[in-house]
CSV table of C-alpha atoms in Angstrom, one decimal:
chain,number,residue,atom,x,y,z
A,526,UNK,CA,21.7,31.8,10.1
A,527,UNK,CA,21.2,32.3,6.4
A,528,UNK,CA,24.0,29.9,5.5
A,529,UNK,CA,22.4,27.3,7.7
A,530,UNK,CA,19.1,27.8,5.9
A,531,UNK,CA,20.8,27.4,2.6
A,532,UNK,CA,22.6,24.2,3.7
A,533,UNK,CA,19.4,22.7,5.2
A,534,UNK,CA,17.4,23.5,2.0
A,535,UNK,CA,20.1,21.9,-0.2
A,536,UNK,CA,20.2,18.9,2.1
A,537,UNK,CA,16.4,18.5,1.7
A,538,UNK,CA,16.5,18.8,-2.1
A,539,UNK,CA,19.5,16.5,-2.3
A,540,UNK,CA,17.7,13.9,-0.4
A,541,UNK,CA,14.7,14.1,-2.7
A,542,UNK,CA,17.0,14.0,-5.7
A,543,UNK,CA,18.9,11.0,-4.2
A,544,UNK,CA,22.3,12.7,-4.7
A,545,UNK,CA,25.1,14.3,-2.7
A,546,UNK,CA,24.4,17.8,-1.4
A,547,UNK,CA,27.7,19.0,-3.0
A,548,UNK,CA,26.2,18.2,-6.4
A,549,UNK,CA,23.2,20.4,-5.9
A,550,UNK,CA,23.9,23.8,-7.5
A,551,UNK,CA,22.0,27.0,-6.7
A,552,UNK,CA,21.2,27.4,-10.3
A,553,UNK,CA,19.8,23.9,-10.8
A,554,UNK,CA,16.1,23.6,-11.3
A,555,UNK,CA,14.2,20.8,-9.6
A,556,UNK,CA,13.5,19.4,-13.0
A,557,UNK,CA,17.3,19.3,-13.7
A,558,UNK,CA,17.7,17.3,-10.5
A,559,UNK,CA,15.0,14.8,-11.5
A,560,UNK,CA,12.4,15.9,-8.9
A,561,UNK,CA,8.9,15.4,-10.3
A,562,UNK,CA,5.7,17.0,-9.1
A,563,UNK,CA,5.2,14.6,-6.2
A,564,UNK,CA,8.8,15.2,-5.2
A,565,UNK,CA,8.2,18.9,-5.2
A,566,UNK,CA,5.2,18.5,-2.8
A,567,UNK,CA,7.4,16.3,-0.6
A,568,UNK,CA,10.2,18.8,-0.7
A,569,UNK,CA,7.8,21.6,0.4
A,570,UNK,CA,6.6,19.4,3.2
A,571,UNK,CA,10.2,18.7,4.4
A,572,UNK,CA,10.9,22.4,4.3
A,573,UNK,CA,7.8,23.2,6.4
A,574,UNK,CA,8.7,20.5,8.9
A,575,UNK,CA,12.4,21.5,9.1
A,576,UNK,CA,11.8,25.3,9.6
A,577,UNK,CA,8.4,25.1,11.2
A,578,UNK,CA,7.0,27.5,8.6
A,579,UNK,CA,4.0,27.4,6.3
A,580,UNK,CA,4.9,27.5,2.6
A,581,UNK,CA,2.4,29.2,0.3
A,582,UNK,CA,2.4,26.7,-2.5
A,583,UNK,CA,-0.4,25.3,-4.7
A,584,UNK,CA,0.6,22.2,-6.6
A,585,UNK,CA,-2.2,22.8,-9.1
A,586,UNK,CA,-0.5,25.9,-10.3
A,587,UNK,CA,3.1,26.1,-9.1
A,588,UNK,CA,4.0,29.1,-11.4
A,589,UNK,CA,1.5,31.4,-9.8
A,590,UNK,CA,2.3,30.5,-6.2
A,591,UNK,CA,4.0,33.2,-4.2
A,592,UNK,CA,6.7,30.6,-3.3
A,593,UNK,CA,9.2,30.7,-6.2
A,594,UNK,CA,10.5,27.3,-7.0
A,595,UNK,CA,12.2,28.1,-10.4
A,596,UNK,CA,15.6,27.0,-9.1
A,597,UNK,CA,17.4,26.0,-6.0
A,598,UNK,CA,18.6,29.5,-5.3
A,599,UNK,CA,15.1,30.9,-5.5
A,600,UNK,CA,13.8,28.3,-3.1
A,601,UNK,CA,16.6,29.2,-0.7
A,602,UNK,CA,15.8,32.9,-0.9
A,603,UNK,CA,12.1,32.2,-0.4
A,604,UNK,CA,12.7,30.1,2.6
A,605,UNK,CA,15.0,32.7,4.1
A,606,UNK,CA,12.3,35.3,3.7
A,607,UNK,CA,9.7,33.0,5.4
A,608,UNK,CA,12.1,32.2,8.2
A,609,UNK,CA,12.9,35.9,8.7
A,610,UNK,CA,9.2,36.8,8.7
A,611,UNK,CA,8.5,34.1,11.3
A,612,UNK,CA,11.2,35.4,13.5
A,613,UNK,CA,9.5,38.8,13.3
B,950,UNK,CA,-16.8,-18.6,-23.1
B,951,UNK,CA,-13.1,-18.7,-22.4
B,952,UNK,CA,-11.5,-20.9,-19.8
B,953,UNK,CA,-9.7,-19.4,-16.9
B,954,UNK,CA,-6.6,-20.9,-15.3
B,955,UNK,CA,-4.2,-20.0,-12.5
B,956,UNK,CA,-0.6,-19.7,-13.6
B,957,UNK,CA,1.0,-17.9,-10.6
B,958,UNK,CA,0.5,-17.5,-6.9
B,959,UNK,CA,2.0,-15.5,-4.1
B,960,UNK,CA,1.3,-14.8,-0.5
B,961,UNK,CA,2.5,-13.4,2.8
B,962,UNK,CA,1.0,-13.8,6.2
B,963,UNK,CA,2.0,-14.6,9.8
B,964,UNK,CA,3.0,-18.1,8.7
B,965,UNK,CA,5.6,-17.0,6.1
B,966,UNK,CA,6.4,-14.7,3.3
B,967,UNK,CA,6.0,-17.0,0.4
B,968,UNK,CA,3.7,-19.8,-0.8
B,969,UNK,CA,6.0,-22.8,-0.1
B,970,UNK,CA,6.6,-21.7,3.5
B,971,UNK,CA,2.9,-20.9,4.2
B,972,UNK,CA,1.8,-24.2,2.6
B,973,UNK,CA,4.2,-26.2,4.8
B,974,UNK,CA,3.0,-24.4,7.9
B,975,UNK,CA,-0.6,-25.1,6.9
B,976,UNK,CA,0.3,-28.8,6.3
B,977,UNK,CA,2.0,-29.0,9.7
B,978,UNK,CA,-1.0,-27.3,11.4
B,979,UNK,CA,1.1,-24.5,12.7
B,980,UNK,CA,-0.6,-21.3,14.0
B,981,UNK,CA,0.5,-17.8,13.2
B,982,UNK,CA,-1.4,-16.3,16.0
B,983,UNK,CA,0.5,-14.7,18.9
B,984,UNK,CA,0.9,-11.6,21.0
B,985,UNK,CA,0.8,-8.5,18.8
B,986,UNK,CA,3.4,-5.7,19.0
B,987,UNK,CA,2.6,-2.1,18.1
B,988,UNK,CA,2.2,1.3,19.8
B,989,UNK,CA,-0.4,1.3,22.7
B,990,UNK,CA,-1.2,-2.4,22.3
B,991,UNK,CA,-1.3,-2.5,26.2
B,992,UNK,CA,-4.4,-0.3,26.1
B,993,UNK,CA,-6.3,-3.0,24.2
B,994,UNK,CA,-8.2,-6.0,25.7
B,995,UNK,CA,-7.5,-8.0,22.5
B,996,UNK,CA,-3.8,-8.5,22.2
B,997,UNK,CA,-3.4,-11.5,20.0
B,998,UNK,CA,-3.4,-11.6,16.2
B,999,UNK,CA,-1.8,-13.1,13.1
B,1000,UNK,CA,0.8,-10.4,12.9
B,1001,UNK,CA,3.7,-10.7,10.5
B,1002,UNK,CA,6.8,-10.7,12.6
B,1003,UNK,CA,10.4,-9.9,11.7
B,1004,UNK,CA,9.2,-7.9,8.8
B,1005,UNK,CA,11.7,-5.2,7.6
B,1006,UNK,CA,10.1,-3.1,4.8
B,1007,UNK,CA,13.3,-1.1,4.2
B,1008,UNK,CA,15.0,-4.4,3.1
B,1009,UNK,CA,12.4,-4.7,0.3
B,1010,UNK,CA,11.5,-1.2,-0.7
B,1011,UNK,CA,13.4,2.0,-1.3
B,1012,UNK,CA,12.8,5.1,1.0
B,1013,UNK,CA,10.9,6.8,-1.9
B,1014,UNK,CA,8.7,3.8,-2.4
B,1015,UNK,CA,7.9,3.5,1.3
B,1016,UNK,CA,6.7,7.1,1.4
B,1017,UNK,CA,3.9,5.9,-0.9
B,1018,UNK,CA,3.3,2.4,0.4
B,1019,UNK,CA,1.0,1.7,3.3
B,1020,UNK,CA,1.7,-1.7,4.9
B,1021,UNK,CA,-1.3,-3.3,3.0
B,1022,UNK,CA,0.3,-2.1,-0.3
B,1023,UNK,CA,3.6,-3.5,0.7
B,1024,UNK,CA,2.0,-6.9,1.3
B,1025,UNK,CA,0.2,-6.8,-2.0
B,1026,UNK,CA,3.4,-6.0,-3.9
B,1027,UNK,CA,5.3,-8.9,-2.1
B,1028,UNK,CA,2.6,-11.4,-3.0
B,1029,UNK,CA,2.3,-10.0,-6.6
B,1030,UNK,CA,6.1,-10.4,-7.0
B,1031,UNK,CA,6.0,-14.1,-6.1
B,1032,UNK,CA,2.9,-14.7,-8.3
B,1033,UNK,CA,4.5,-12.9,-11.3
B,1034,UNK,CA,7.8,-14.7,-10.9
B,1035,UNK,CA,6.0,-18.0,-10.9
B,1036,UNK,CA,3.8,-17.1,-13.9
B,1037,UNK,CA,6.9,-16.0,-15.9
B,1038,UNK,CA,4.9,-13.3,-17.7
B,1039,UNK,CA,6.1,-9.9,-18.9
B,1040,UNK,CA,3.7,-7.3,-20.0
B,1041,UNK,CA,4.3,-5.2,-23.1
B,1042,UNK,CA,2.4,-4.0,-26.2
B,1043,UNK,CA,-1.1,-5.4,-26.7
B,1044,UNK,CA,-1.0,-7.7,-23.7
B,1045,UNK,CA,0.0,-4.9,-21.4
B,1046,UNK,CA,-2.9,-2.8,-22.7
B,1047,UNK,CA,-5.5,-5.4,-21.7
B,1048,UNK,CA,-3.8,-6.9,-18.6
B,1049,UNK,CA,-5.1,-5.8,-15.3
B,1050,UNK,CA,-5.4,-6.2,-11.5
B,1051,UNK,CA,-8.3,-6.6,-9.2
B,1052,UNK,CA,-7.6,-6.7,-5.5
B,1053,UNK,CA,-9.8,-6.9,-2.5
B,1054,UNK,CA,-9.4,-5.0,0.8
B,1055,UNK,CA,-11.7,-4.0,3.6
B,1056,UNK,CA,-9.6,-1.5,5.6
B,1057,UNK,CA,-7.3,-0.3,2.9
B,1058,UNK,CA,-4.5,2.0,4.2
B,1059,UNK,CA,-5.8,1.8,7.7
B,1060,UNK,CA,-2.3,2.0,9.3
B,1061,UNK,CA,-1.7,5.3,7.4
B,1062,UNK,CA,-5.0,6.7,8.7
B,1063,UNK,CA,-4.2,5.5,12.2
B,1064,UNK,CA,-0.7,7.1,12.2
B,1065,UNK,CA,-1.9,10.4,10.8
B,1066,UNK,CA,-5.0,10.8,13.0
B,1067,UNK,CA,-2.6,10.1,15.9
B,1068,UNK,CA,-0.3,12.8,14.6
B,1069,UNK,CA,-2.9,15.5,14.2
B,1070,UNK,CA,-5.2,14.7,17.2
B,1071,UNK,CA,-2.9,13.2,19.8
B,1072,UNK,CA,0.4,14.9,19.0
B,1073,UNK,CA,-1.4,18.1,17.9
B,1074,UNK,CA,0.6,18.4,14.8
B,1075,UNK,CA,-0.9,20.7,12.1
B,1076,UNK,CA,0.8,19.2,9.1
B,1077,UNK,CA,0.7,15.7,7.6
B,1078,UNK,CA,2.8,14.1,4.9
B,1079,UNK,CA,1.6,15.1,1.4
B,1080,UNK,CA,1.1,11.5,0.4
B,1081,UNK,CA,-1.4,10.5,3.1
B,1082,UNK,CA,-4.3,10.3,0.6
B,1083,UNK,CA,-2.5,8.2,-2.0
B,1084,UNK,CA,-1.2,5.9,0.8
B,1085,UNK,CA,-4.6,5.4,2.5
B,1086,UNK,CA,-6.9,5.0,-0.5
B,1087,UNK,CA,-8.3,1.5,-0.9
B,1088,UNK,CA,-7.1,1.1,-4.4
B,1089,UNK,CA,-3.5,2.0,-3.6
B,1090,UNK,CA,-2.4,-1.6,-3.6
B,1091,UNK,CA,-4.0,-2.4,-6.9
B,1092,UNK,CA,-2.6,0.8,-8.5
B,1093,UNK,CA,1.0,0.1,-7.3
B,1094,UNK,CA,0.7,-3.5,-8.7
B,1095,UNK,CA,-0.5,-2.1,-12.0
B,1096,UNK,CA,2.4,0.3,-12.2
B,1097,UNK,CA,5.0,-2.2,-11.2
B,1098,UNK,CA,4.0,-4.7,-13.9
B,1099,UNK,CA,2.7,-2.3,-16.6
B,1100,UNK,CA,-0.9,-3.5,-16.4
B,1101,UNK,CA,-2.8,-1.0,-18.4
B,1102,UNK,CA,-6.2,-2.7,-18.5
B,1103,UNK,CA,-8.8,-2.8,-15.7
B,1104,UNK,CA,-7.2,-1.9,-12.3
B,1105,UNK,CA,-9.6,-1.6,-9.4
B,1106,UNK,CA,-10.4,-2.6,-5.8
B,1107,UNK,CA,-13.3,-4.6,-4.5
B,1108,UNK,CA,-14.5,-3.8,-0.9
B,1109,UNK,CA,-17.0,-6.3,0.5
B,1110,UNK,CA,-15.5,-6.8,4.0
B,1111,UNK,CA,-14.3,-10.4,4.6
B,1112,UNK,CA,-15.5,-11.4,1.1
B,1113,UNK,CA,-13.4,-8.7,-0.7
B,1114,UNK,CA,-10.7,-10.9,-2.1
B,1115,UNK,CA,-13.0,-13.7,-3.0
B,1116,UNK,CA,-15.1,-11.2,-5.0
B,1117,UNK,CA,-12.0,-9.7,-6.5
B,1118,UNK,CA,-11.1,-13.2,-7.8
B,1119,UNK,CA,-14.7,-13.4,-9.2
B,1120,UNK,CA,-14.4,-10.1,-11.1
B,1121,UNK,CA,-11.0,-11.1,-12.5
B,1122,UNK,CA,-12.5,-14.5,-13.6
B,1123,UNK,CA,-15.3,-12.8,-15.4
B,1124,UNK,CA,-13.0,-10.3,-17.1
B,1125,UNK,CA,-11.1,-13.2,-18.6
B,1126,UNK,CA,-14.0,-15.5,-19.3
B,1127,UNK,CA,-15.8,-12.7,-21.2
B,1128,UNK,CA,-12.8,-11.8,-23.3
B,1129,UNK,CA,-12.0,-8.4,-21.8
B,1130,UNK,CA,-8.5,-9.5,-21.0
B,1131,UNK,CA,-6.2,-12.5,-21.2
B,1132,UNK,CA,-4.4,-11.9,-17.9
B,1133,UNK,CA,-5.6,-10.4,-14.6
B,1134,UNK,CA,-3.8,-10.4,-11.3
B,1135,UNK,CA,-6.3,-11.0,-8.5
B,1136,UNK,CA,-6.4,-11.4,-4.8
B,1137,UNK,CA,-6.3,-9.1,-1.9
B,1138,UNK,CA,-4.4,-7.5,0.9
B,1139,UNK,CA,-5.2,-6.4,4.5
B,1140,UNK,CA,-3.3,-4.8,7.4
B,1141,UNK,CA,-5.5,-3.6,10.2
B,1142,UNK,CA,-3.3,-4.6,13.1
B,1143,UNK,CA,-2.8,-1.2,14.7
B,1144,UNK,CA,-4.3,0.4,17.8
B,1145,UNK,CA,-7.2,2.1,16.0
B,1146,UNK,CA,-7.9,-0.9,13.9
B,1147,UNK,CA,-8.1,-3.4,16.8
B,1148,UNK,CA,-9.9,-0.9,19.1
B,1149,UNK,CA,-12.7,-0.6,16.5
B,1150,UNK,CA,-13.0,-4.4,16.3
B,1151,UNK,CA,-13.0,-4.6,20.1
B,1152,UNK,CA,-16.1,-2.4,20.0
B,1153,UNK,CA,-18.0,-5.0,18.1
B,1154,UNK,CA,-17.3,-7.5,20.9
B,1155,UNK,CA,-16.7,-10.3,18.5
B,1156,UNK,CA,-13.0,-10.8,19.1
B,1157,UNK,CA,-11.4,-13.8,20.9
B,1158,UNK,CA,-8.8,-13.1,23.6
B,1159,UNK,CA,-7.2,-16.5,23.4
B,1160,UNK,CA,-7.5,-18.1,20.0
B,1161,UNK,CA,-9.3,-18.9,16.7
B,1162,UNK,CA,-11.4,-22.1,16.8
B,1163,UNK,CA,-13.9,-22.0,13.9
B,1164,UNK,CA,-16.7,-24.5,14.1
B,1165,UNK,CA,-15.6,-25.6,17.6
B,1166,UNK,CA,-18.1,-25.8,20.4
B,1167,UNK,CA,-15.9,-23.7,22.6
B,1168,UNK,CA,-15.3,-21.0,20.0
B,1169,UNK,CA,-15.4,-17.6,21.6
B,1170,UNK,CA,-14.7,-15.2,18.8
B,1171,UNK,CA,-12.5,-14.3,15.8
B,1172,UNK,CA,-8.9,-13.3,15.6
B,1173,UNK,CA,-7.5,-10.9,13.0
B,1174,UNK,CA,-4.5,-11.5,10.9
B,1175,UNK,CA,-2.8,-9.5,8.2
B,1176,UNK,CA,-1.2,-10.3,4.8
B,1177,UNK,CA,-1.9,-10.6,1.1
B,1178,UNK,CA,-2.4,-13.2,-1.6
B,1179,UNK,CA,-2.2,-12.7,-5.3
B,1180,UNK,CA,-2.9,-15.1,-8.2
B,1181,UNK,CA,-2.2,-14.7,-11.9
B,1182,UNK,CA,-5.4,-15.6,-13.7
B,1183,UNK,CA,-4.9,-16.3,-17.4
B,1184,UNK,CA,-6.9,-17.3,-20.4
B,1185,UNK,CA,-6.4,-21.0,-20.9
B,1186,UNK,CA,-5.3,-21.0,-24.6
B,1187,UNK,CA,-2.9,-18.1,-23.9
B,1188,UNK,CA,-1.3,-20.1,-21.0
B,1189,UNK,CA,-1.1,-23.2,-23.1
B,1190,UNK,CA,0.5,-21.5,-26.1
B,1191,UNK,CA,3.3,-20.2,-23.9
B,1192,UNK,CA,3.8,-23.5,-22.1
B,1193,UNK,CA,2.8,-22.0,-18.7
B,1194,UNK,CA,2.7,-24.2,-15.6
B,1195,UNK,CA,-1.1,-24.4,-14.9
B,1196,UNK,CA,-1.8,-24.6,-11.2
B,1197,UNK,CA,-5.5,-25.0,-11.5
B,1198,UNK,CA,-8.7,-23.9,-13.3
B,1199,UNK,CA,-11.5,-21.7,-12.2
B,1200,UNK,CA,-14.7,-23.1,-13.7
B,1201,UNK,CA,-17.4,-20.9,-12.2
B,1202,UNK,CA,-18.2,-18.0,-10.0
B,1203,UNK,CA,-21.4,-16.6,-8.6
B,1204,UNK,CA,-22.3,-13.9,-6.1
B,1205,UNK,CA,-25.4,-13.6,-3.9
B,1206,UNK,CA,-26.3,-11.5,-0.9
B,1207,UNK,CA,-28.6,-12.4,1.9
B,1208,UNK,CA,-29.9,-8.8,2.1
B,1209,UNK,CA,-30.8,-9.2,5.8
B,1210,UNK,CA,-28.3,-7.9,8.4
B,1211,UNK,CA,-25.2,-5.7,8.3
B,1212,UNK,CA,-23.1,-7.9,10.6
B,1213,UNK,CA,-24.8,-11.3,10.9
B,1214,UNK,CA,-25.0,-13.6,7.8
B,1215,UNK,CA,-28.2,-15.6,7.9
């Protein structure tokens, strides 16, 4: 399941960045990929829709949000955590 | 007082998607009114309108753009593109800093409101797209026009129901005449042809079921259309100095209000 989460998150980020999923590296930051603040909000929305989860993210202060968006890998981990929590 | 001329024009409506096509249709007396097509139209008693048919936004805008453009914004951008191409202007430096855009609209991003109310109330969804607010706000169209053409001066929206675009033209006229700016894009955009939009109008009981016949003895109501028109208003000496094709001159503008009734002009 976890691999699928990773693939789906990368797919979402790749779509926002308008690039091939293969080019999205786990160590890339959203900034590296050219995703601006509006793109971040849209990415979060897509993640919520895809996994039917609620992502704790405040666009006013992204750094202090519990949801770590510092790079693609941290987003994948955070989504896995939320998906696991939801599954109970 | 400075003189104000028109140096570009653009439009889209049910009769066509550019000025020459629309002008020809008007000349030929063609009507753009017909049966409307959108979700739940069969639940309406008013089913005719001047709806733009065969319109494919994905052919004109990228996916990223469309997440931010309500239909009324799309129409404004289409009309502005034609007006700007005709005017032959490019905005940079000092001219960009004073150039602006004033557009009229009554409903603003009504289609975005309709879709998202439907989503949360009817479909019971608990989440809407993050760009609902920037899509539905009444000044969205003017803002996107300003961003596309680098218009850094006055950029705002006038909302006075059916007079919105006319009043927008007046504001633009005064901005140029008084010397605030040398170039202002002005006009308006509307797209209310959706279930909620027409349902609301049905409630007023002023809509015709069969056609639009203004000033005719057998007139039985109004018919809604959709579309946009944008003009480039330019200070006369500026237009002349660059050899612009001058389409016309605006020589005056005044506004009054009858201050009497919210729906019935006296």
